[in-house]
Amino acid sequence: MLEDKTPQRTSLSQLGEFGLIDHLTKNFDVKQPSTLKSIGDDAAVLDFKDKKAVVSTDLLIEGVHFDLSYMPLRHLGYKAVVVNVSDICAMNAKPSQITVSVAVSNRFPLEALEELFDGIALAAKFYNVDVIGGDTTSSQKGLIISITAIGEANENELVYRDGAKEGDLLVVTGDLGSAYMGLQVLEREKQVFQVNPNNQPDLDAYTYLIERQLRPEARHDIRILLEKLEVKPTSMIDISDGLSSEIIHICKQSKVGCNLYEEKIPVDPQFINVCEEFNIDSTTVAINGGEDYELLFTIAIEDFDKIKANPNFTVIGHLTQESEGIHLITRANTKIPLKARGWDAMEA
């Protein structure tokens, strides 16, 4: 089948703001019983009855959070939902609704926004959240996406960052660092392409890392899994800015110290291989990389037996008195103060 060299480009001005909204949102169905009124009025109406509502908002800005030279718009739409759903999961709550707002320049035709919203719709379906509203406006430069995520939980189910206690175990889901190394591979291939546009990259050896960067997943399964294991974390946070930063957040808000053990940090074999290829220290990347969207949480030591055999969880350290500080214990048993060197939105 021959590739269409002249894809259709429909100017957004042909539809107008309300026509664009109708066009992009026509396929969003309402599934959550708490959604009383969705798109189409001045505001959405939600009814959580006796549950608590949890709300989180994130901005994604072209040139700061994503690069469209290697980020497909469909993947971007999916990831934009994931990063917000992950915040709800980090509260041990169930995500239920999102609002989607976009600011877009005139370089984007309707077909580009259709791709973006296809990704949003796919994520909304996968995470079973309703798209209940948002906004569209013009941008002088590039694409800006703002998503607000809403979730629900019983009050006794919610988990905050400030509940960790001395002696608790530090636990992480999944593996760490792969998203950052996926970004390094994509940036390298971008530089190669700019020098020689005829050079087509062979990315087969980096599939997992690139997927972790371009299409991460929020750990919405962990809340249900922990409930089945009868474990309630004492504190929790998602790993968006890097493991070191998130550990420090929990320690500061819970007023505790921590020992993180280098040998316990879970990483993927492909990640190790690519760190060696790039001549980058794997531990440095694993604790500072960010964008893994795994969950970091603490549990009482009495709950260890309930999770120790579960492949989703890895115990990577324990909490200490606040006066002892926050440290990385290396494989050589050296104690190094842990510094926050992850993503800083104000330094992007």
mmCIF file of C-alpha atoms in Angstrom:
data_model
loop_
_atom_site.group_PDB
_atom_site.id
_atom_site.type_symbol
_atom_site.label_atom_id
_atom_site.label_comp_id
_atom_site.label_asym_id
_atom_site.label_seq_id
_atom_site.Cartn_x
_atom_site.Cartn_y
_atom_site.Cartn_z
ATOM 1 C CA MET A 1 0.000 0.000 0.000
ATOM 2 C CA LEU A 2 1.453 3.333 -1.066
ATOM 3 C CA GLU A 3 2.026 5.979 1.586
ATOM 4 C CA ASP A 4 -0.025 9.144 1.242
ATOM 5 C CA LYS A 5 2.589 11.862 0.659
ATOM 6 C CA THR A 6 0.021 14.646 0.965
ATOM 7 C CA PRO A 7 -1.879 13.964 4.209
ATOM 8 C CA GLN A 8 -4.996 15.998 4.832
ATOM 9 C CA ARG A 9 -4.483 19.173 6.859
ATOM 10 C CA THR A 10 -7.648 20.771 8.158
ATOM 11 C CA SER A 11 -7.121 24.249 9.587
ATOM 12 C CA LEU A 12 -8.487 24.629 13.114
ATOM 13 C CA SER A 13 -9.993 27.975 12.095
ATOM 14 C CA GLN A 14 -12.439 26.080 9.881
ATOM 15 C CA LEU A 15 -14.085 24.576 12.958
ATOM 16 C CA GLY A 16 -13.843 27.378 15.516
ATOM 17 C CA GLU A 17 -13.375 26.713 19.226
ATOM 18 C CA PHE A 18 -16.738 25.079 19.918
ATOM 19 C CA GLY A 19 -16.707 23.071 16.717
ATOM 20 C CA LEU A 20 -13.221 21.826 17.626
ATOM 21 C CA ILE A 21 -14.352 20.809 21.108
ATOM 22 C CA ASP A 22 -17.368 18.956 19.709
ATOM 23 C CA HIS A 23 -15.170 17.204 17.155
ATOM 24 C CA LEU A 24 -12.454 16.095 19.579
ATOM 25 C CA THR A 25 -14.756 14.992 22.402
ATOM 26 C CA LYS A 26 -17.549 13.230 20.497
ATOM 27 C CA ASN A 27 -16.158 9.769 21.307
ATOM 28 C CA PHE A 28 -15.755 10.222 25.062
ATOM 29 C CA ASP A 29 -18.299 8.060 26.919
ATOM 30 C CA VAL A 30 -19.348 8.416 30.553
ATOM 31 C CA LYS A 31 -18.745 5.265 32.604
ATOM 32 C CA GLN A 32 -18.247 6.383 36.200
ATOM 33 C CA PRO A 33 -21.374 6.496 38.422
ATOM 34 C CA SER A 34 -19.943 9.588 40.146
ATOM 35 C CA THR A 35 -20.110 11.558 36.865
ATOM 36 C CA LEU A 36 -23.493 13.304 36.903
ATOM 37 C CA LYS A 37 -22.720 15.859 34.183
ATOM 38 C CA SER A 38 -19.815 15.670 31.769
ATOM 39 C CA ILE A 39 -18.813 17.771 28.748
ATOM 40 C CA GLY A 40 -21.337 20.283 27.448
ATOM 41 C CA ASP A 41 -22.133 22.659 30.292
ATOM 42 C CA ASP A 42 -20.329 25.431 32.204
ATOM 43 C CA ALA A 43 -18.920 22.854 34.620
ATOM 44 C CA ALA A 44 -18.934 19.129 35.236
ATOM 45 C CA VAL A 45 -20.945 17.756 38.147
ATOM 46 C CA LEU A 46 -19.587 14.925 40.295
ATOM 47 C CA ASP A 47 -21.204 13.015 43.147
ATOM 48 C CA PHE A 48 -18.873 11.052 45.417
ATOM 49 C CA LYS A 49 -21.461 10.653 48.195
ATOM 50 C CA ASP A 50 -19.505 9.589 51.313
ATOM 51 C CA LYS A 51 -16.124 9.257 49.585
ATOM 52 C CA LYS A 52 -13.280 11.791 49.548
ATOM 53 C CA ALA A 53 -12.294 13.467 46.269
ATOM 54 C CA VAL A 54 -8.615 13.645 45.266
ATOM 55 C CA VAL A 55 -7.505 16.213 42.649
ATOM 56 C CA SER A 56 -4.154 16.721 40.879
ATOM 57 C CA THR A 57 -3.036 18.864 37.923
ATOM 58 C CA ASP A 58 0.023 18.735 35.647
ATOM 59 C CA LEU A 59 1.266 20.871 32.759
ATOM 60 C CA LEU A 60 3.201 19.460 29.796
ATOM 61 C CA ILE A 61 4.932 22.085 27.647
ATOM 62 C CA GLU A 62 6.566 21.515 24.278
ATOM 63 C CA GLY A 63 10.307 22.038 24.454
ATOM 64 C CA VAL A 64 10.321 21.543 28.233
ATOM 65 C CA HIS A 65 8.529 18.247 28.893
ATOM 66 C CA PHE A 66 8.427 16.721 25.420
ATOM 67 C CA ASP A 67 10.064 16.935 21.999
ATOM 68 C CA LEU A 68 7.784 16.241 19.040
ATOM 69 C CA SER A 69 10.729 15.278 16.844
ATOM 70 C CA TYR A 70 10.573 11.831 18.484
ATOM 71 C CA MET A 71 7.394 11.887 20.607
ATOM 72 C CA PRO A 72 4.379 10.779 18.514
ATOM 73 C CA LEU A 73 1.276 12.812 19.311
ATOM 74 C CA ARG A 74 -0.730 9.680 20.099
ATOM 75 C CA HIS A 75 1.903 8.629 22.657
ATOM 76 C CA LEU A 76 1.983 12.157 24.056
ATOM 77 C CA GLY A 77 -1.771 12.121 24.641
ATOM 78 C CA TYR A 78 -1.514 8.774 26.409
ATOM 79 C CA LYS A 79 1.438 9.877 28.546
ATOM 80 C CA ALA A 80 -0.286 13.134 29.508
ATOM 81 C CA VAL A 81 -3.073 11.096 31.096
ATOM 82 C CA VAL A 82 -0.641 8.672 32.751
ATOM 83 C CA VAL A 83 1.365 11.339 34.583
ATOM 84 C CA ASN A 84 -1.833 12.663 36.174
ATOM 85 C CA VAL A 85 -3.431 9.307 36.940
ATOM 86 C CA SER A 86 -0.162 8.341 38.642
ATOM 87 C CA ASP A 87 -0.597 11.174 41.157
ATOM 88 C CA ILE A 88 -4.024 9.841 42.102
ATOM 89 C CA CYS A 89 -2.606 6.321 42.472
ATOM 90 C CA ALA A 90 0.084 7.740 44.779
ATOM 91 C CA MET A 91 -2.683 8.774 47.181
ATOM 92 C CA ASN A 92 -3.966 5.157 47.214
ATOM 93 C CA ALA A 93 -7.106 6.447 45.507
ATOM 94 C CA LYS A 94 -9.052 5.275 42.447
ATOM 95 C CA PRO A 95 -8.806 7.632 39.438
ATOM 96 C CA SER A 96 -12.258 8.420 38.063
ATOM 97 C CA GLN A 97 -12.273 11.584 35.914
ATOM 98 C CA ILE A 98 -9.947 13.933 34.022
ATOM 99 C CA THR A 99 -10.246 17.324 32.371
ATOM 100 C CA VAL A 100 -8.102 18.107 29.333
ATOM 101 C CA SER A 101 -6.965 21.584 28.256
ATOM 102 C CA VAL A 102 -4.741 22.354 25.282
ATOM 103 C CA ALA A 103 -3.122 25.502 23.924
ATOM 104 C CA VAL A 104 -2.021 25.026 20.333
ATOM 105 C CA SER A 105 -0.289 27.121 17.678
ATOM 106 C CA ASN A 106 -1.467 27.425 14.093
ATOM 107 C CA ARG A 107 1.228 25.035 12.890
ATOM 108 C CA PHE A 108 -0.948 22.169 14.123
ATOM 109 C CA PRO A 109 -3.798 21.064 11.833
ATOM 110 C CA LEU A 110 -6.923 19.294 13.026
ATOM 111 C CA GLU A 111 -5.419 15.919 12.135
ATOM 112 C CA ALA A 112 -2.577 16.469 14.609
ATOM 113 C CA LEU A 113 -5.008 17.160 17.439
ATOM 114 C CA GLU A 114 -7.000 14.092 16.443
ATOM 115 C CA GLU A 115 -3.850 12.023 16.978
ATOM 116 C CA LEU A 116 -3.279 13.642 20.376
ATOM 117 C CA PHE A 117 -6.860 13.023 21.478
ATOM 118 C CA ASP A 118 -6.777 9.443 20.175
ATOM 119 C CA GLY A 119 -3.992 8.820 22.703
ATOM 120 C CA ILE A 120 -5.961 10.574 25.452
ATOM 121 C CA ALA A 121 -9.024 8.469 24.648
ATOM 122 C CA LEU A 122 -6.995 5.248 24.670
ATOM 123 C CA ALA A 123 -5.562 6.047 28.108
ATOM 124 C CA ALA A 124 -8.960 7.116 29.444
ATOM 125 C CA LYS A 125 -10.386 3.769 28.349
ATOM 126 C CA PHE A 126 -7.476 1.766 29.804
ATOM 127 C CA TYR A 127 -7.584 3.521 33.192
ATOM 128 C CA ASN A 128 -11.398 3.671 33.168
ATOM 129 C CA VAL A 129 -11.586 7.432 33.695
ATOM 130 C CA ASP A 130 -14.193 9.807 32.249
ATOM 131 C CA VAL A 131 -13.082 12.866 30.271
ATOM 132 C CA ILE A 132 -15.485 15.451 31.692
ATOM 133 C CA GLY A 133 -14.312 18.801 30.326
ATOM 134 C CA GLY A 134 -11.410 21.144 29.709
ATOM 135 C CA ASP A 135 -10.492 24.092 27.516
ATOM 136 C CA THR A 136 -8.873 24.939 24.193
ATOM 137 C CA THR A 137 -7.031 28.119 23.280
ATOM 138 C CA SER A 138 -4.317 29.366 20.951
ATOM 139 C CA SER A 139 -0.600 29.407 21.685
ATOM 140 C CA GLN A 140 2.002 31.747 20.224
ATOM 141 C CA LYS A 141 4.529 28.949 20.203
ATOM 142 C CA GLY A 142 4.116 25.198 20.352
ATOM 143 C CA LEU A 143 1.774 22.904 22.247
ATOM 144 C CA ILE A 144 0.772 23.037 25.905
ATOM 145 C CA ILE A 145 -1.310 20.343 27.608
ATOM 146 C CA SER A 146 -2.876 20.660 31.042
ATOM 147 C CA ILE A 147 -4.724 17.733 32.581
ATOM 148 C CA THR A 148 -6.502 17.672 35.914
ATOM 149 C CA ALA A 149 -7.129 14.225 37.373
ATOM 150 C CA ILE A 150 -9.811 13.460 39.934
ATOM 151 C CA GLY A 151 -10.053 10.360 42.084
ATOM 152 C CA GLU A 152 -12.019 8.966 44.957
ATOM 153 C CA ALA A 153 -11.290 6.991 48.113
ATOM 154 C CA ASN A 154 -12.695 6.275 51.523
ATOM 155 C CA GLU A 155 -11.007 8.429 54.128
ATOM 156 C CA ASN A 156 -9.369 5.422 55.793
ATOM 157 C CA GLU A 157 -7.853 4.328 52.447
ATOM 158 C CA LEU A 158 -5.953 7.536 51.670
ATOM 159 C CA VAL A 159 -2.167 7.530 52.059
ATOM 160 C CA TYR A 160 -0.118 10.726 52.425
ATOM 161 C CA ARG A 161 3.597 11.517 52.331
ATOM 162 C CA ASP A 162 3.836 12.345 56.037
ATOM 163 C CA GLY A 163 2.877 9.047 57.683
ATOM 164 C CA ALA A 164 6.201 7.169 57.617
ATOM 165 C CA LYS A 165 7.677 6.060 60.938
ATOM 166 C CA GLU A 166 11.152 5.101 62.149
ATOM 167 C CA GLY A 167 11.688 1.402 61.440
ATOM 168 C CA ASP A 168 9.337 1.292 58.433
ATOM 169 C CA LEU A 169 10.545 -0.441 55.273
ATOM 170 C CA LEU A 170 11.047 1.503 52.040
ATOM 171 C CA VAL A 171 9.426 -0.282 49.078
ATOM 172 C CA VAL A 172 9.316 0.421 45.343
ATOM 173 C CA THR A 173 7.275 -1.081 42.516
ATOM 174 C CA GLY A 174 8.730 -2.167 39.162
ATOM 175 C CA ASP A 175 12.197 -1.120 38.025
ATOM 176 C CA LEU A 176 13.906 2.274 37.891
ATOM 177 C CA GLY A 177 15.982 4.371 35.503
ATOM 178 C CA SER A 178 14.747 2.935 32.205
ATOM 179 C CA ALA A 179 12.680 5.975 31.202
ATOM 180 C CA TYR A 180 15.699 8.270 31.571
ATOM 181 C CA MET A 181 17.923 6.016 29.482
ATOM 182 C CA GLY A 182 15.185 5.755 26.882
ATOM 183 C CA LEU A 183 15.304 9.541 26.651
ATOM 184 C CA GLN A 184 19.091 9.463 26.220
ATOM 185 C CA VAL A 185 18.770 7.000 23.335
ATOM 186 C CA LEU A 186 16.133 9.168 21.630
ATOM 187 C CA GLU A 187 18.195 12.333 22.090
ATOM 188 C CA ARG A 188 21.262 10.612 20.640
ATOM 189 C CA GLU A 189 19.352 9.378 17.600
ATOM 190 C CA LYS A 190 17.918 12.863 17.106
ATOM 191 C CA GLN A 191 21.441 14.301 16.953
ATOM 192 C CA VAL A 192 22.512 11.613 14.467
ATOM 193 C CA PHE A 193 19.471 12.311 12.293
ATOM 194 C CA GLN A 194 20.174 16.054 12.271
ATOM 195 C CA VAL A 195 23.676 15.383 10.954
ATOM 196 C CA ASN A 196 22.519 12.809 8.403
ATOM 197 C CA PRO A 197 18.742 12.701 7.704
ATOM 198 C CA ASN A 198 19.236 9.609 5.538
ATOM 199 C CA ASN A 199 20.473 7.595 8.509
ATOM 200 C CA GLN A 200 17.600 5.497 9.865
ATOM 201 C CA PRO A 201 18.042 4.425 13.507
ATOM 202 C CA ASP A 202 17.994 0.772 14.575
ATOM 203 C CA LEU A 203 16.253 0.833 17.930
ATOM 204 C CA ASP A 204 15.554 -2.878 18.431
ATOM 205 C CA ALA A 205 18.086 -3.103 21.260
ATOM 206 C CA TYR A 206 16.361 -0.266 23.151
ATOM 207 C CA THR A 207 12.683 -1.237 22.839
ATOM 208 C CA TYR A 208 11.917 -1.481 26.559
ATOM 209 C CA LEU A 209 13.713 1.743 27.476
ATOM 210 C CA ILE A 210 12.038 3.750 24.716
ATOM 211 C CA GLU A 211 8.629 2.386 25.665
ATOM 212 C CA ARG A 212 9.219 3.430 29.281
ATOM 213 C CA GLN A 213 9.939 6.974 28.073
ATOM 214 C CA LEU A 214 7.316 7.394 25.356
ATOM 215 C CA ARG A 215 4.508 5.343 26.854
ATOM 216 C CA PRO A 216 4.858 4.797 30.597
ATOM 217 C CA GLU A 217 2.078 3.277 32.679
ATOM 218 C CA ALA A 218 0.651 4.432 35.995
ATOM 219 C CA ARG A 219 0.549 1.748 38.690
ATOM 220 C CA HIS A 220 -3.228 1.734 39.176
ATOM 221 C CA ASP A 221 -2.977 -1.986 39.990
ATOM 222 C CA ILE A 222 -1.062 -1.461 43.231
ATOM 223 C CA ARG A 223 -3.984 -0.119 45.297
ATOM 224 C CA ILE A 224 -6.021 -3.268 44.649
ATOM 225 C CA LEU A 225 -3.018 -5.549 45.126
ATOM 226 C CA LEU A 226 -2.146 -4.029 48.503
ATOM 227 C CA GLU A 227 -5.769 -4.251 49.581
ATOM 228 C CA LYS A 228 -5.810 -7.979 48.777
ATOM 229 C CA LEU A 229 -2.577 -8.433 50.734
ATOM 230 C CA GLU A 230 -4.129 -6.491 53.647
ATOM 231 C CA VAL A 231 -1.288 -3.970 53.608
ATOM 232 C CA LYS A 232 -1.832 -0.238 53.981
ATOM 233 C CA PRO A 233 1.292 1.879 53.315
ATOM 234 C CA THR A 234 2.262 4.404 55.958
ATOM 235 C CA SER A 235 3.322 6.873 53.243
ATOM 236 C CA MET A 236 3.392 6.933 49.439
ATOM 237 C CA ILE A 237 4.568 9.019 46.467
ATOM 238 C CA ASP A 238 4.977 8.407 42.737
ATOM 239 C CA ILE A 239 8.429 8.451 41.145
ATOM 240 C CA SER A 240 8.179 11.249 38.600
ATOM 241 C CA ASP A 241 11.156 13.415 39.609
ATOM 242 C CA GLY A 242 13.647 10.690 40.539
ATOM 243 C CA LEU A 243 13.936 8.208 43.421
ATOM 244 C CA SER A 244 16.283 10.405 45.457
ATOM 245 C CA SER A 245 13.942 13.398 45.291
ATOM 246 C CA GLU A 246 10.919 11.306 46.263
ATOM 247 C CA ILE A 247 12.690 9.670 49.222
ATOM 248 C CA ILE A 248 13.684 13.110 50.483
ATOM 249 C CA HIS A 249 10.079 14.331 50.127
ATOM 250 C CA ILE A 250 8.804 11.468 52.289
ATOM 251 C CA CYS A 251 11.577 11.848 54.858
ATOM 252 C CA LYS A 252 11.150 15.601 55.226
ATOM 253 C CA GLN A 253 7.369 15.461 55.506
ATOM 254 C CA SER A 254 7.437 12.442 57.843
ATOM 255 C CA LYS A 255 10.374 13.807 59.855
ATOM 256 C CA VAL A 256 12.460 10.648 59.548
ATOM 257 C CA GLY A 257 15.838 9.594 58.140
ATOM 258 C CA CYS A 258 16.516 6.790 55.675
ATOM 259 C CA ASN A 259 19.062 4.221 54.570
ATOM 260 C CA LEU A 260 18.704 3.320 50.883
ATOM 261 C CA TYR A 261 20.712 0.259 49.783
ATOM 262 C CA GLU A 262 22.326 0.465 46.353
ATOM 263 C CA GLU A 263 22.343 -3.311 45.847
ATOM 264 C CA LYS A 264 18.569 -3.487 46.381
ATOM 265 C CA ILE A 265 17.529 -0.937 43.714
ATOM 266 C CA PRO A 266 15.643 -2.838 40.973
ATOM 267 C CA VAL A 267 16.814 -2.234 37.394
ATOM 268 C CA ASP A 268 16.188 -3.935 34.045
ATOM 269 C CA PRO A 269 19.030 -5.837 32.266
ATOM 270 C CA GLN A 270 18.545 -3.725 29.118
ATOM 271 C CA PHE A 271 19.001 -0.640 31.283
ATOM 272 C CA ILE A 272 22.349 -1.946 32.592
ATOM 273 C CA ASN A 273 23.578 -2.688 29.047
ATOM 274 C CA VAL A 274 22.706 0.773 27.765
ATOM 275 C CA CYS A 275 24.263 2.512 30.776
ATOM 276 C CA GLU A 276 27.504 0.678 29.914
ATOM 277 C CA GLU A 277 27.136 1.713 26.266
ATOM 278 C CA PHE A 278 26.735 5.356 27.284
ATOM 279 C CA ASN A 279 29.422 5.042 29.972
ATOM 280 C CA ILE A 280 26.983 6.276 32.619
ATOM 281 C CA ASP A 281 26.847 4.985 36.206
ATOM 282 C CA SER A 282 23.675 2.911 36.479
ATOM 283 C CA THR A 283 23.048 3.721 40.149
ATOM 284 C CA THR A 284 23.264 7.467 39.495
ATOM 285 C CA VAL A 285 20.642 7.137 36.766
ATOM 286 C CA ALA A 286 18.408 4.788 38.759
ATOM 287 C CA ILE A 287 18.146 7.158 41.728
ATOM 288 C CA ASN A 288 18.022 10.443 39.795
ATOM 289 C CA GLY A 289 16.477 9.680 36.409
ATOM 290 C CA GLY A 290 12.778 10.303 36.943
ATOM 291 C CA GLU A 291 9.690 9.664 34.798
ATOM 292 C CA ASP A 292 9.440 6.029 35.868
ATOM 293 C CA TYR A 293 5.938 6.577 37.339
ATOM 294 C CA GLU A 294 6.437 3.689 39.712
ATOM 295 C CA LEU A 295 5.232 4.000 43.304
ATOM 296 C CA LEU A 296 7.501 4.467 46.318
ATOM 297 C CA PHE A 297 5.943 3.682 49.667
ATOM 298 C CA THR A 298 6.697 2.699 53.240
ATOM 299 C CA ILE A 299 5.196 -0.133 55.268
ATOM 300 C CA ALA A 300 5.386 -1.252 58.866
ATOM 301 C CA ILE A 301 8.021 -3.957 59.313
ATOM 302 C CA GLU A 302 5.257 -6.279 60.532
ATOM 303 C CA ASP A 303 3.835 -6.309 56.970
ATOM 304 C CA PHE A 304 7.054 -7.538 55.358
ATOM 305 C CA ASP A 305 5.952 -11.194 55.227
ATOM 306 C CA LYS A 306 2.836 -10.167 53.264
ATOM 307 C CA ILE A 307 4.790 -8.609 50.390
ATOM 308 C CA LYS A 308 8.180 -10.379 50.416
ATOM 309 C CA ALA A 309 7.264 -12.980 47.778
ATOM 310 C CA ASN A 310 5.427 -10.576 45.465
ATOM 311 C CA PRO A 311 7.338 -9.762 42.240
ATOM 312 C CA ASN A 312 5.778 -6.289 42.026
ATOM 313 C CA PHE A 313 7.597 -5.069 45.136
ATOM 314 C CA THR A 314 11.222 -4.580 46.154
ATOM 315 C CA VAL A 315 12.324 -3.518 49.641
ATOM 316 C CA ILE A 316 15.141 -1.032 49.036
ATOM 317 C CA GLY A 317 15.777 0.407 52.483
ATOM 318 C CA HIS A 318 14.435 1.354 55.890
ATOM 319 C CA LEU A 319 13.627 4.508 57.798
ATOM 320 C CA THR A 320 15.690 5.776 60.712
ATOM 321 C CA GLN A 321 15.595 8.604 63.228
ATOM 322 C CA GLU A 322 15.523 12.019 61.564
ATOM 323 C CA SER A 323 18.818 12.918 63.247
ATOM 324 C CA GLU A 324 20.610 10.110 61.376
ATOM 325 C CA GLY A 325 19.952 11.773 58.008
ATOM 326 C CA ILE A 326 19.161 10.370 54.564
ATOM 327 C CA HIS A 327 21.840 8.109 53.085
ATOM 328 C CA LEU A 328 22.708 5.770 50.247
ATOM 329 C CA ILE A 329 24.532 2.639 51.429
ATOM 330 C CA THR A 330 26.788 1.580 48.539
ATOM 331 C CA ARG A 331 27.712 -1.965 47.532
ATOM 332 C CA ALA A 332 31.048 -1.318 49.239
ATOM 333 C CA ASN A 333 29.106 -0.484 52.441
ATOM 334 C CA THR A 334 29.999 3.207 52.240
ATOM 335 C CA LYS A 335 27.431 5.659 53.610
ATOM 336 C CA ILE A 336 26.822 8.634 51.292
ATOM 337 C CA PRO A 337 24.355 11.494 51.967
ATOM 338 C CA LEU A 338 21.494 11.258 49.461
ATOM 339 C CA LYS A 339 21.009 14.413 47.379
ATOM 340 C CA ALA A 340 18.019 15.385 45.244
ATOM 341 C CA ARG A 341 19.399 15.537 41.714
ATOM 342 C CA GLY A 342 16.259 14.590 39.847
ATOM 343 C CA TRP A 343 13.994 16.714 37.668
ATOM 344 C CA ASP A 344 13.462 20.316 38.773
ATOM 345 C CA ALA A 345 10.700 22.067 36.828
ATOM 346 C CA MET A 346 12.187 25.468 37.575
ATOM 347 C CA GLU A 347 15.549 24.537 36.053
ATOM 348 C CA ALA A 348 14.255 23.026 32.812
#
